[in-house]
Amino acid sequence: MLKIYKDNSDDLGFVIGCLFSQAINLCEFRLWVDSVIEKLPADLIPNYMFDLAGFDGHLFEISKIIGFVSSSKLSNDEKVSLSAIAYLRGADVYDPPVTKEEALKALERNPNILERFKSTFPFIKLN
């Protein structure tokens, strides 16, 4: 079961964390939302997922749309690892929390983040 609900939002929080860290872009975020909508039975899809499917606003508005702040339960080091994925994908990371080298070292310490990224976004091919 995907964790995209207010009382358990780990998966949604991870995806939003990927978006904020620039590991994914808004188009890829919407592709993930679409994939969730396709996978789940209609009665299990929160209404905000339909709103997110067409989302094209400012990132800070996402919490307003879903009605809560999602939680990924990632450690700070794991969050830095998301920046490494952004760098690996060639993103020009805006206001990075650490240097590219530090981010890549964090990803080496947290290979689970890269595996989770790959399983969460199977439509994204990494070099």
PDB file of C-alpha atoms in Angstrom:
ATOM      1  CA  MET A   1       0.000   0.000   0.000  1.00  0.00           C
ATOM      2  CA  LEU A   2       1.325   3.402  -0.943  1.00  0.00           C
ATOM      3  CA  LYS A   3       1.896   5.776   1.935  1.00  0.00           C
ATOM      4  CA  ILE A   4       0.194   8.891   0.597  1.00  0.00           C
ATOM      5  CA  TYR A   5      -2.306   9.615   3.354  1.00  0.00           C
ATOM      6  CA  LYS A   6      -2.288  12.160   6.161  1.00  0.00           C
ATOM      7  CA  ASP A   7      -1.659   9.557   8.863  1.00  0.00           C
ATOM      8  CA  ASN A   8       1.064   7.834   6.824  1.00  0.00           C
ATOM      9  CA  SER A   9       2.622   9.935   4.090  1.00  0.00           C
ATOM     10  CA  ASP A  10       6.143   8.509   3.777  1.00  0.00           C
ATOM     11  CA  ASP A  11       5.926   7.872   0.026  1.00  0.00           C
ATOM     12  CA  LEU A  12       4.304  11.200  -0.745  1.00  0.00           C
ATOM     13  CA  GLY A  13       6.862  12.923   1.479  1.00  0.00           C
ATOM     14  CA  PHE A  14       9.715  11.179  -0.309  1.00  0.00           C
ATOM     15  CA  VAL A  15       8.415  12.285  -3.706  1.00  0.00           C
ATOM     16  CA  ILE A  16       7.875  15.856  -2.551  1.00  0.00           C
ATOM     17  CA  GLY A  17      11.385  15.802  -1.055  1.00  0.00           C
ATOM     18  CA  CYS A  18      12.710  14.674  -4.433  1.00  0.00           C
ATOM     19  CA  LEU A  19      10.874  17.575  -6.063  1.00  0.00           C
ATOM     20  CA  PHE A  20      12.170  20.160  -3.596  1.00  0.00           C
ATOM     21  CA  SER A  21      15.740  18.852  -3.904  1.00  0.00           C
ATOM     22  CA  GLN A  22      15.471  18.963  -7.716  1.00  0.00           C
ATOM     23  CA  ALA A  23      16.058  15.218  -8.045  1.00  0.00           C
ATOM     24  CA  ILE A  24      12.850  15.286 -10.114  1.00  0.00           C
ATOM     25  CA  ASN A  25      11.101  18.076 -11.963  1.00  0.00           C
ATOM     26  CA  LEU A  26       7.450  19.057 -11.897  1.00  0.00           C
ATOM     27  CA  CYS A  27       6.626  17.024 -14.999  1.00  0.00           C
ATOM     28  CA  GLU A  28       8.119  13.900 -13.391  1.00  0.00           C
ATOM     29  CA  PHE A  29       6.208  14.650 -10.193  1.00  0.00           C
ATOM     30  CA  ARG A  30       2.967  14.699 -12.175  1.00  0.00           C
ATOM     31  CA  LEU A  31       3.946  11.444 -13.914  1.00  0.00           C
ATOM     32  CA  TRP A  32       4.351   9.831 -10.498  1.00  0.00           C
ATOM     33  CA  VAL A  33       0.967  11.193  -9.379  1.00  0.00           C
ATOM     34  CA  ASP A  34      -0.609   9.795 -12.552  1.00  0.00           C
ATOM     35  CA  SER A  35       0.978   6.405 -11.878  1.00  0.00           C
ATOM     36  CA  VAL A  36      -0.474   6.383  -8.352  1.00  0.00           C
ATOM     37  CA  ILE A  37      -3.923   7.226  -9.685  1.00  0.00           C
ATOM     38  CA  GLU A  38      -3.641   4.392 -12.210  1.00  0.00           C
ATOM     39  CA  LYS A  39      -2.509   1.852  -9.592  1.00  0.00           C
ATOM     40  CA  LEU A  40      -5.012   2.498  -6.823  1.00  0.00           C
ATOM     41  CA  PRO A  41      -8.694   1.617  -6.740  1.00  0.00           C
ATOM     42  CA  ALA A  42     -10.779   4.780  -7.143  1.00  0.00           C
ATOM     43  CA  ASP A  43     -12.121   4.638  -3.585  1.00  0.00           C
ATOM     44  CA  LEU A  44      -8.575   4.696  -2.143  1.00  0.00           C
ATOM     45  CA  ILE A  45      -7.336   7.734  -4.071  1.00  0.00           C
ATOM     46  CA  PRO A  46      -7.333  10.906  -1.967  1.00  0.00           C
ATOM     47  CA  ASN A  47      -8.961  13.837  -3.773  1.00  0.00           C
ATOM     48  CA  TYR A  48      -5.776  15.880  -3.549  1.00  0.00           C
ATOM     49  CA  MET A  49      -4.027  13.413  -5.849  1.00  0.00           C
ATOM     50  CA  PHE A  50      -6.329  14.545  -8.658  1.00  0.00           C
ATOM     51  CA  ASP A  51      -5.457  18.159  -7.860  1.00  0.00           C
ATOM     52  CA  LEU A  52      -1.745  17.306  -7.902  1.00  0.00           C
ATOM     53  CA  ALA A  53      -2.081  15.585 -11.290  1.00  0.00           C
ATOM     54  CA  GLY A  54      -2.598  18.977 -12.905  1.00  0.00           C
ATOM     55  CA  PHE A  55      -0.429  20.972 -10.505  1.00  0.00           C
ATOM     56  CA  ASP A  56       1.627  23.700 -12.147  1.00  0.00           C
ATOM     57  CA  GLY A  57       2.080  26.171  -9.323  1.00  0.00           C
ATOM     58  CA  HIS A  58       4.758  27.135  -6.848  1.00  0.00           C
ATOM     59  CA  LEU A  59       6.172  24.270  -4.805  1.00  0.00           C
ATOM     60  CA  PHE A  60       5.181  25.836  -1.497  1.00  0.00           C
ATOM     61  CA  GLU A  61       1.540  25.477  -2.579  1.00  0.00           C
ATOM     62  CA  ILE A  62       1.666  21.667  -2.501  1.00  0.00           C
ATOM     63  CA  SER A  63       1.042  21.488   1.249  1.00  0.00           C
ATOM     64  CA  LYS A  64      -1.949  23.793   0.820  1.00  0.00           C
ATOM     65  CA  ILE A  65      -3.379  21.493  -1.845  1.00  0.00           C
ATOM     66  CA  ILE A  66      -2.997  18.299   0.155  1.00  0.00           C
ATOM     67  CA  GLY A  67      -4.015  19.950   3.423  1.00  0.00           C
ATOM     68  CA  PHE A  68      -1.073  18.747   5.507  1.00  0.00           C
ATOM     69  CA  VAL A  69       2.711  18.660   5.511  1.00  0.00           C
ATOM     70  CA  SER A  70       3.818  15.228   4.366  1.00  0.00           C
ATOM     71  CA  SER A  71       6.614  13.415   6.142  1.00  0.00           C
ATOM     72  CA  SER A  72       9.288  11.292   4.514  1.00  0.00           C
ATOM     73  CA  LYS A  73      11.020  10.365   7.780  1.00  0.00           C
ATOM     74  CA  LEU A  74      14.360  10.787   6.015  1.00  0.00           C
ATOM     75  CA  SER A  75      17.403  11.723   8.057  1.00  0.00           C
ATOM     76  CA  ASN A  76      19.245  14.921   7.142  1.00  0.00           C
ATOM     77  CA  ASP A  77      21.967  12.836   5.505  1.00  0.00           C
ATOM     78  CA  GLU A  78      19.369  11.004   3.415  1.00  0.00           C
ATOM     79  CA  LYS A  79      17.854  14.333   2.351  1.00  0.00           C
ATOM     80  CA  VAL A  80      21.305  15.466   1.231  1.00  0.00           C
ATOM     81  CA  SER A  81      21.480  12.251  -0.799  1.00  0.00           C
ATOM     82  CA  LEU A  82      18.510  13.497  -2.805  1.00  0.00           C
ATOM     83  CA  SER A  83      20.610  16.487  -3.834  1.00  0.00           C
ATOM     84  CA  ALA A  84      23.237  14.047  -5.087  1.00  0.00           C
ATOM     85  CA  ILE A  85      20.640  12.451  -7.344  1.00  0.00           C
ATOM     86  CA  ALA A  86      19.797  15.907  -8.670  1.00  0.00           C
ATOM     87  CA  TYR A  87      23.488  16.471  -9.429  1.00  0.00           C
ATOM     88  CA  LEU A  88      23.791  13.048 -11.076  1.00  0.00           C
ATOM     89  CA  ARG A  89      20.860  13.952 -13.302  1.00  0.00           C
ATOM     90  CA  GLY A  90      22.580  17.170 -14.359  1.00  0.00           C
ATOM     91  CA  ALA A  91      20.409  19.605 -12.428  1.00  0.00           C
ATOM     92  CA  ASP A  92      21.764  23.046 -11.663  1.00  0.00           C
ATOM     93  CA  VAL A  93      20.796  22.771  -7.997  1.00  0.00           C
ATOM     94  CA  TYR A  94      19.471  26.039  -6.617  1.00  0.00           C
ATOM     95  CA  ASP A  95      20.737  26.913  -3.135  1.00  0.00           C
ATOM     96  CA  PRO A  96      22.173  23.457  -2.384  1.00  0.00           C
ATOM     97  CA  PRO A  97      22.444  22.426   1.276  1.00  0.00           C
ATOM     98  CA  VAL A  98      25.998  21.126   0.698  1.00  0.00           C
ATOM     99  CA  THR A  99      28.572  20.933  -2.077  1.00  0.00           C
ATOM    100  CA  LYS A 100      28.203  18.446  -4.898  1.00  0.00           C
ATOM    101  CA  GLU A 101      31.053  16.375  -3.468  1.00  0.00           C
ATOM    102  CA  GLU A 102      29.467  16.247  -0.008  1.00  0.00           C
ATOM    103  CA  ALA A 103      26.125  15.277  -1.542  1.00  0.00           C
ATOM    104  CA  LEU A 104      27.717  12.445  -3.522  1.00  0.00           C
ATOM    105  CA  LYS A 105      29.437  11.170  -0.380  1.00  0.00           C
ATOM    106  CA  ALA A 106      26.079  11.221   1.421  1.00  0.00           C
ATOM    107  CA  LEU A 107      24.581   9.144  -1.381  1.00  0.00           C
ATOM    108  CA  GLU A 108      27.431   6.639  -1.030  1.00  0.00           C
ATOM    109  CA  ARG A 109      26.553   6.347   2.676  1.00  0.00           C
ATOM    110  CA  ASN A 110      22.868   5.934   1.829  1.00  0.00           C
ATOM    111  CA  PRO A 111      22.561   3.590  -1.160  1.00  0.00           C
ATOM    112  CA  ASN A 112      19.002   2.846  -0.013  1.00  0.00           C
ATOM    113  CA  ILE A 113      18.009   6.324  -1.214  1.00  0.00           C
ATOM    114  CA  LEU A 114      19.159   5.621  -4.758  1.00  0.00           C
ATOM    115  CA  GLU A 115      17.340   2.279  -4.730  1.00  0.00           C
ATOM    116  CA  ARG A 116      14.191   3.901  -3.397  1.00  0.00           C
ATOM    117  CA  PHE A 117      14.440   6.589  -6.065  1.00  0.00           C
ATOM    118  CA  LYS A 118      14.734   3.969  -8.798  1.00  0.00           C
ATOM    119  CA  SER A 119      11.774   1.978  -7.494  1.00  0.00           C
ATOM    120  CA  THR A 120       9.632   5.077  -6.955  1.00  0.00           C
ATOM    121  CA  PHE A 121      10.388   6.498 -10.399  1.00  0.00           C
ATOM    122  CA  PRO A 122      10.884   3.508 -12.722  1.00  0.00           C
ATOM    123  CA  PHE A 123      10.227   5.798 -15.683  1.00  0.00           C
ATOM    124  CA  ILE A 124      13.407   7.791 -14.920  1.00  0.00           C
ATOM    125  CA  LYS A 125      16.624   6.328 -16.253  1.00  0.00           C
ATOM    126  CA  LEU A 126      19.800   7.241 -14.401  1.00  0.00           C
ATOM    127  CA  ASN A 127      23.206   7.155 -16.048  1.00  0.00           C
TER     128      ASN A 127
END
